[in-house]
Short mmCIF file of C-alpha atoms in Angstrom, two decimals:
data_model
loop_
_atom_site.label_atom_id
_atom_site.label_comp_id
_atom_site.label_asym_id
_atom_site.label_seq_id
_atom_site.Cartn_x
_atom_site.Cartn_y
_atom_site.Cartn_z
CA MET A 1 1.69 -3.77 29.84
CA ASN A 2 0.38 -6.37 30.81
CA HIS A 3 3.05 -9.03 31.05
CA VAL A 4 4.95 -6.68 33.06
CA THR A 5 1.86 -5.49 35.26
CA ALA A 6 1.36 -9.31 36.24
CA VAL A 7 5.93 -9.72 36.29
CA LEU A 8 5.86 -7.45 38.76
CA ASP A 9 2.05 -7.29 40.37
CA VAL A 10 1.31 -3.86 39.95
CA PRO A 11 -1.55 -2.39 38.31
CA GLN A 12 -2.16 -1.52 35.13
CA ARG A 13 -3.75 1.59 36.33
CA LEU A 14 -1.05 2.62 38.90
CA ALA A 15 1.70 1.19 35.97
CA CYS A 16 0.03 3.46 33.23
CA ARG A 17 0.47 6.25 35.21
CA VAL A 18 4.31 5.75 36.23
CA LEU A 19 4.72 6.23 32.72
CA GLY A 20 2.49 8.62 31.31
CA GLN A 21 0.47 6.23 29.23
CA ASN A 22 -3.13 5.83 28.46
CA ARG A 23 -4.60 2.70 29.06
CA SER A 24 -6.62 2.62 26.04
CA THR A 25 -3.53 2.90 24.06
CA GLN A 26 -2.52 -0.56 26.17
CA ARG A 27 -6.03 -2.02 25.69
CA LYS A 28 -5.98 -0.78 21.78
CA ARG A 29 -5.64 -3.89 19.22
CA ARG A 30 -4.18 -3.89 15.95
CA ARG A 31 -6.51 -4.54 13.98
CA THR A 32 -6.61 -6.11 10.34
CA VAL A 33 -8.61 -5.57 7.20
CA ASP A 34 -9.14 -8.53 5.66
CA ASP A 35 -7.59 -8.38 1.94
CA GLU A 36 -4.77 -7.13 3.40
CA ALA A 37 -2.78 -10.30 1.77
CA ALA A 38 -4.91 -10.14 -0.98
CA LEU A 39 -2.98 -6.95 -1.23
CA THR A 40 -0.27 -7.46 -0.58
CA GLN A 41 0.28 -10.25 -2.93
CA ALA A 42 -0.71 -7.85 -5.57
CA VAL A 43 1.71 -5.46 -4.74
CA ILE A 44 4.91 -7.52 -4.85
CA ALA A 45 2.85 -9.49 -8.01
CA LEU A 46 2.82 -5.69 -9.53
CA ALA A 47 6.48 -5.20 -8.17
CA LYS A 48 8.07 -8.25 -9.77
CA GLN A 49 6.44 -7.15 -13.52
CA TYR A 50 7.38 -3.77 -13.58
CA GLY A 51 10.61 -3.45 -10.63
CA ARG A 52 11.63 0.59 -12.26
CA TYR A 53 8.27 1.37 -10.83
CA GLY A 54 8.01 2.51 -7.48
CA TYR A 55 4.72 2.28 -4.89
CA TRP A 56 2.99 6.13 -6.77
CA ARG A 57 2.62 4.05 -10.11
CA ILE A 58 1.93 0.43 -8.49
CA THR A 59 -0.98 1.97 -7.08
CA ALA A 60 -1.97 3.75 -9.72
CA LEU A 61 -1.79 0.52 -11.21
CA LEU A 62 -4.08 -0.73 -8.39
CA HIS A 63 -6.40 2.00 -8.43
CA ALA A 64 -6.91 0.73 -12.27
CA GLU A 65 -7.65 -3.13 -11.68
CA GLY A 66 -10.51 -2.25 -9.53
CA TRP A 67 -8.08 -1.52 -5.46
CA ALA A 68 -10.12 0.98 -3.24
CA CYS A 69 -6.40 2.14 -1.43
CA ASN A 70 -4.21 4.69 -1.27
CA HIS A 71 -0.26 5.61 -1.29
CA LYS A 72 0.07 5.40 1.93
CA ARG A 73 -1.35 1.69 2.84
CA VAL A 74 0.81 0.26 -0.77
CA GLU A 75 3.97 2.40 0.82
CA ARG A 76 3.36 0.53 4.15
CA ILE A 77 3.22 -2.45 2.41
CA TRP A 78 6.10 -1.85 0.37
CA ARG A 79 8.22 -1.03 2.50
CA ALA A 80 6.90 -3.89 5.13
CA GLU A 81 8.25 -5.70 1.96
CA GLY A 82 11.54 -4.81 1.97
CA LEU A 83 10.55 -3.48 -1.89
CA LYS A 84 12.76 -0.67 -2.88
CA VAL A 85 11.69 2.58 -3.42
CA PRO A 86 13.36 5.22 -6.28
CA PRO A 87 15.13 8.31 -3.52
CA ARG A 88 13.56 11.48 -4.64
CA GLN A 89 14.59 14.06 -7.29
CA PRO A 90 16.62 17.84 -6.42
CA LYS A 91 14.45 20.18 -7.49
CA ARG A 92 16.06 22.09 -10.62
CA GLY A 93 16.30 25.56 -11.29
CA ARG A 94 14.84 27.47 -13.41
CA LEU A 95 16.72 28.01 -16.94
CA TRP A 96 17.56 31.40 -17.19
CA LEU A 97 18.77 31.37 -21.22
CA ASN A 98 19.37 33.68 -24.09
CA ASP A 99 15.44 34.82 -25.81
CA GLY A 100 16.90 33.30 -29.01
CA SER A 101 16.72 29.74 -26.90
CA CYS A 102 14.30 27.28 -28.44
CA VAL A 103 14.03 26.17 -24.22
CA ARG A 104 11.23 29.44 -24.24
CA LEU A 105 8.28 27.14 -26.66
CA ARG A 106 6.25 25.25 -24.72
CA PRO A 107 3.87 22.44 -25.99
CA GLU A 108 0.47 23.68 -26.35
CA ARG A 109 -1.23 20.55 -28.23
CA PRO A 110 -1.12 16.91 -29.62
CA ASN A 111 1.10 18.08 -32.88
CA HIS A 112 2.85 21.45 -31.94
CA VAL A 113 5.55 20.21 -30.84
CA TRP A 114 7.68 17.18 -32.00
CA ALA A 115 11.48 16.34 -30.63
CA TYR A 116 13.70 13.42 -32.12
CA ASP A 117 17.30 12.50 -30.66
CA PHE A 118 19.53 9.00 -30.90
CA VAL A 119 19.86 6.12 -28.32
CA GLU A 120 22.80 4.33 -28.82
CA ASP A 121 23.46 0.05 -27.74
CA ARG A 122 24.88 -2.76 -28.45
CA THR A 123 23.56 -6.30 -29.63
CA ARG A 124 25.21 -9.63 -27.72
CA ASP A 125 28.59 -9.75 -30.87
CA GLY A 126 29.49 -6.22 -30.26
CA ARG A 127 28.28 -4.07 -32.77
CA LYS A 128 26.54 -0.59 -32.77
CA LEU A 129 23.04 -0.12 -32.71
CA ARG A 130 20.73 3.18 -33.17
CA MET A 131 17.68 3.67 -32.46
CA LEU A 132 16.03 7.17 -33.09
CA ASN A 133 13.30 8.34 -31.24
CA VAL A 134 10.46 10.48 -32.29
CA VAL A 135 8.18 11.89 -29.81
CA ASP A 136 5.25 14.37 -29.61
CA GLU A 137 5.90 16.49 -26.56
CA PHE A 138 2.86 17.10 -25.88
CA THR A 139 0.96 14.13 -25.34
CA ARG A 140 4.12 12.23 -24.20
CA GLU A 141 3.39 9.25 -26.62
CA CYS A 142 7.00 7.49 -28.21
CA LEU A 143 5.53 8.04 -32.03
CA ALA A 144 8.25 5.63 -33.59
CA ILE A 145 11.52 4.52 -33.21
CA ARG A 146 13.84 3.14 -36.39
CA VAL A 147 16.00 0.64 -34.81
CA ALA A 148 19.16 0.32 -36.93
CA ARG A 149 22.94 -0.18 -37.35
CA LYS A 150 23.39 3.07 -38.39
CA LEU A 151 21.23 5.49 -39.23
CA ASN A 152 21.92 8.76 -41.02
CA SER A 153 19.93 12.34 -42.51
CA LEU A 154 18.03 9.81 -44.89
CA ASP A 155 16.92 7.54 -42.87
CA VAL A 156 15.97 10.91 -40.25
CA ILE A 157 13.05 12.07 -44.08
CA ASP A 158 12.36 8.79 -43.65
CA VAL A 159 10.78 8.06 -40.43
CA LEU A 160 9.95 11.65 -40.49
CA THR A 161 8.10 11.07 -43.82
CA ASP A 162 5.94 7.88 -42.60
CA LEU A 163 4.63 9.72 -39.34
CA PHE A 164 3.66 12.94 -41.51
CA ILE A 165 1.77 10.63 -43.47
CA MET A 166 -0.23 8.96 -40.17
CA ARG A 167 -0.65 12.30 -38.06
CA GLY A 168 0.48 15.21 -40.18
CA ILE A 169 2.56 17.63 -40.47
CA PRO A 170 4.10 19.02 -36.82
CA GLU A 171 4.58 23.13 -36.27
CA HIS A 172 7.88 22.52 -35.16
CA ILE A 173 10.40 19.87 -34.51
CA ARG A 174 12.94 20.55 -31.97
CA SER A 175 16.35 17.86 -32.18
CA ASP A 176 19.89 18.52 -30.92
CA ASN A 177 22.45 19.98 -33.46
CA GLY A 178 24.14 16.31 -34.77
CA PRO A 179 24.79 16.18 -38.13
CA GLU A 180 21.76 14.05 -38.70
CA PHE A 181 19.40 17.04 -37.64
CA VAL A 182 21.15 20.04 -39.24
CA ALA A 183 21.69 18.05 -42.57
CA THR A 184 21.05 20.41 -45.30
CA ALA A 185 18.62 17.85 -46.92
CA VAL A 186 16.69 17.42 -43.09
CA LYS A 187 16.31 20.91 -42.28
CA GLY A 188 15.87 22.18 -46.46
CA TRP A 189 12.46 19.03 -45.88
CA ILE A 190 11.82 20.54 -42.45
CA THR A 191 11.58 24.15 -43.84
CA GLY A 192 9.54 22.45 -47.47
CA VAL A 193 6.43 20.25 -46.54
CA GLY A 194 5.95 23.60 -44.06
CA ALA A 195 7.51 22.15 -40.23
CA GLY A 196 9.90 24.66 -38.31
CA THR A 197 13.06 23.92 -37.12
CA ALA A 198 14.15 24.31 -33.33
CA TYR A 199 17.52 23.75 -32.53
CA ILE A 200 18.96 23.56 -28.79
CA GLU A 201 21.84 25.40 -27.65
CA PRO A 202 24.71 23.57 -28.17
CA GLY A 203 26.00 21.71 -25.55
CA SER A 204 22.52 21.51 -23.94
CA PRO A 205 20.37 18.33 -23.40
CA TRP A 206 18.56 19.30 -20.81
CA GLU A 207 16.50 22.01 -23.51
CA ASN A 208 14.92 18.72 -24.93
CA GLY A 209 13.78 17.65 -21.61
CA TYR A 210 11.02 15.49 -23.20
CA VAL A 211 13.04 13.16 -25.26
CA GLU A 212 15.58 13.20 -22.77
CA SER A 213 13.16 12.10 -20.76
CA PHE A 214 11.94 8.98 -22.39
CA ASN A 215 15.13 8.01 -23.93
CA GLY A 216 16.03 7.87 -19.96
CA LYS A 217 13.00 5.67 -19.76
CA LEU A 218 13.70 3.70 -22.34
CA ARG A 219 17.64 2.73 -20.76
CA ASP A 220 16.19 2.23 -17.48
CA GLU A 221 13.38 -0.09 -18.22
CA LEU A 222 14.39 -2.58 -21.52
CA LEU A 223 18.14 -1.50 -22.70
CA ASN A 224 19.43 -2.26 -19.07
CA ALA A 225 17.89 -5.17 -18.68
CA GLU A 226 17.51 -6.76 -22.20
CA VAL A 227 20.62 -8.25 -23.86
CA PHE A 228 20.23 -8.23 -27.76
CA ASN A 229 21.42 -11.36 -29.86
CA SER A 230 20.50 -9.95 -32.80
CA LEU A 231 19.40 -6.13 -34.18
CA ALA A 232 15.78 -8.61 -35.08
CA GLU A 233 15.14 -9.09 -31.84
CA ALA A 234 15.97 -6.23 -30.69
CA ARG A 235 13.92 -4.40 -33.11
CA VAL A 236 10.85 -6.97 -31.56
CA LEU A 237 11.41 -6.30 -28.26
CA ILE A 238 11.52 -1.97 -28.34
CA GLU A 239 8.29 -2.01 -30.58
CA GLN A 240 6.67 -4.96 -28.00
CA TRP A 241 8.28 -1.78 -25.61
CA ARG A 242 7.09 1.17 -27.48
CA LYS A 243 3.24 0.10 -27.56
CA HIS A 244 4.04 -0.98 -23.92
CA TYR A 245 5.09 2.31 -22.97
CA ASN A 246 2.08 4.44 -24.98
CA THR A 247 -1.04 2.27 -23.97
CA VAL A 248 -0.14 0.82 -20.84
CA ARG A 249 2.65 2.62 -18.62
CA LEU A 250 1.20 4.99 -17.01
CA HIS A 251 3.02 8.34 -16.73
CA SER A 252 3.24 10.80 -13.72
CA ALA A 253 3.15 14.09 -15.58
CA LEU A 254 -0.83 12.69 -17.04
CA ARG A 255 -2.07 12.37 -13.88
CA TYR A 256 -1.19 8.43 -14.23
CA ARG A 257 -2.36 7.77 -17.53
CA PRO A 258 -1.04 6.31 -20.54
CA PRO A 259 -0.08 8.74 -23.13
CA ALA A 260 -2.49 6.65 -25.41
CA PRO A 261 -4.05 3.77 -23.94
CA GLU A 262 -6.35 1.45 -25.82
CA VAL A 263 -9.86 2.02 -26.46
CA THR A 264 -12.39 -0.54 -28.26
CA LEU A 265 -15.38 0.17 -29.55
CA THR A 266 -17.81 -1.94 -30.66
CA LEU A 267 -19.61 -1.62 -34.00
CA PRO A 268 -23.20 -0.66 -33.11
CA ALA A 269 -21.28 2.13 -30.79
CA MET A 270 -18.84 2.75 -33.83
CA LEU A 271 -21.14 3.03 -36.88
CA PRO A 272 -25.12 3.72 -35.78
CA GLY A 273 -27.62 1.44 -36.81
CA ALA A 274 -25.01 -0.77 -37.71
CA PRO A 275 -26.16 -5.09 -36.98
CA SER A 276 -25.76 -5.89 -33.59
CA PRO A 277 -22.04 -8.84 -33.33
CA ALA A 278 -23.05 -12.00 -33.79
CA GLY A 279 -25.32 -14.07 -30.44
CA SER A 280 -26.04 -10.80 -29.01
CA ALA A 281 -29.55 -9.70 -28.19
CA PRO A 282 -30.87 -6.72 -30.86
CA PRO A 283 -30.60 -3.23 -29.24
CA ARG A 284 -34.02 -1.88 -27.23
CA PRO A 285 -36.94 0.09 -28.72
CA PRO A 286 -36.96 3.00 -27.56
CA VAL A 287 -39.94 4.14 -24.44
CA HIS A 288 -41.24 6.95 -24.94
#
């Protein structure tokens, strides 16, 4: 506007009145926050490290690092830098199924409902790779991923046995109607240890939505981005991703917290009266 008034030799007050603009809009200068450049670099660095995350999850990661910024500011930087914005997901209608469908069973607490399913991939030589994923539906934690060339009902029992010993027996176990899951040995063994089985309707994978959602994240963030040269390499990388998913990756359904964050406690905090770590000062006596 100042350039136009200078060229036409018109007073700024008259030009603003003719154009219907407030004079304050011509005098206000854009303010740049001091930490704008540093925040932009932090957003770009996180976007490179987590290529499949959107700006909402990047904002949560920035909050964890100590940045004081909201999602609107991160979105503006996100779009200005040309970063990919995931498309909006369409709303899904309510599932009206028969009364006997296990979709009515909702997880209410940890170890209430577990779900498990298979995912397939291939190594560089073209050989098949199978994964058995077990998820706690309430906490969203991935309890185990068994990776092998072939998996059958005995492998299902073996994985569940280890989990039952470490975490206890869940009240229900949800799965599809695959031969590995409905095998007489698996069904009888689960019932024998005191857990209930919940099979989804045939051809209805959305009824097993928790583990299907996990399978999609596993494929999108790892399997589609990695080429496994061998079975051993696949086991190492998949286990690393599982630990990252449980302890670091922020889950939107958990208010952008990881399903099982790592907690480090010092020895005095764990055991009252225990000696302090080497090099630290002894605790002060209470003041009365």
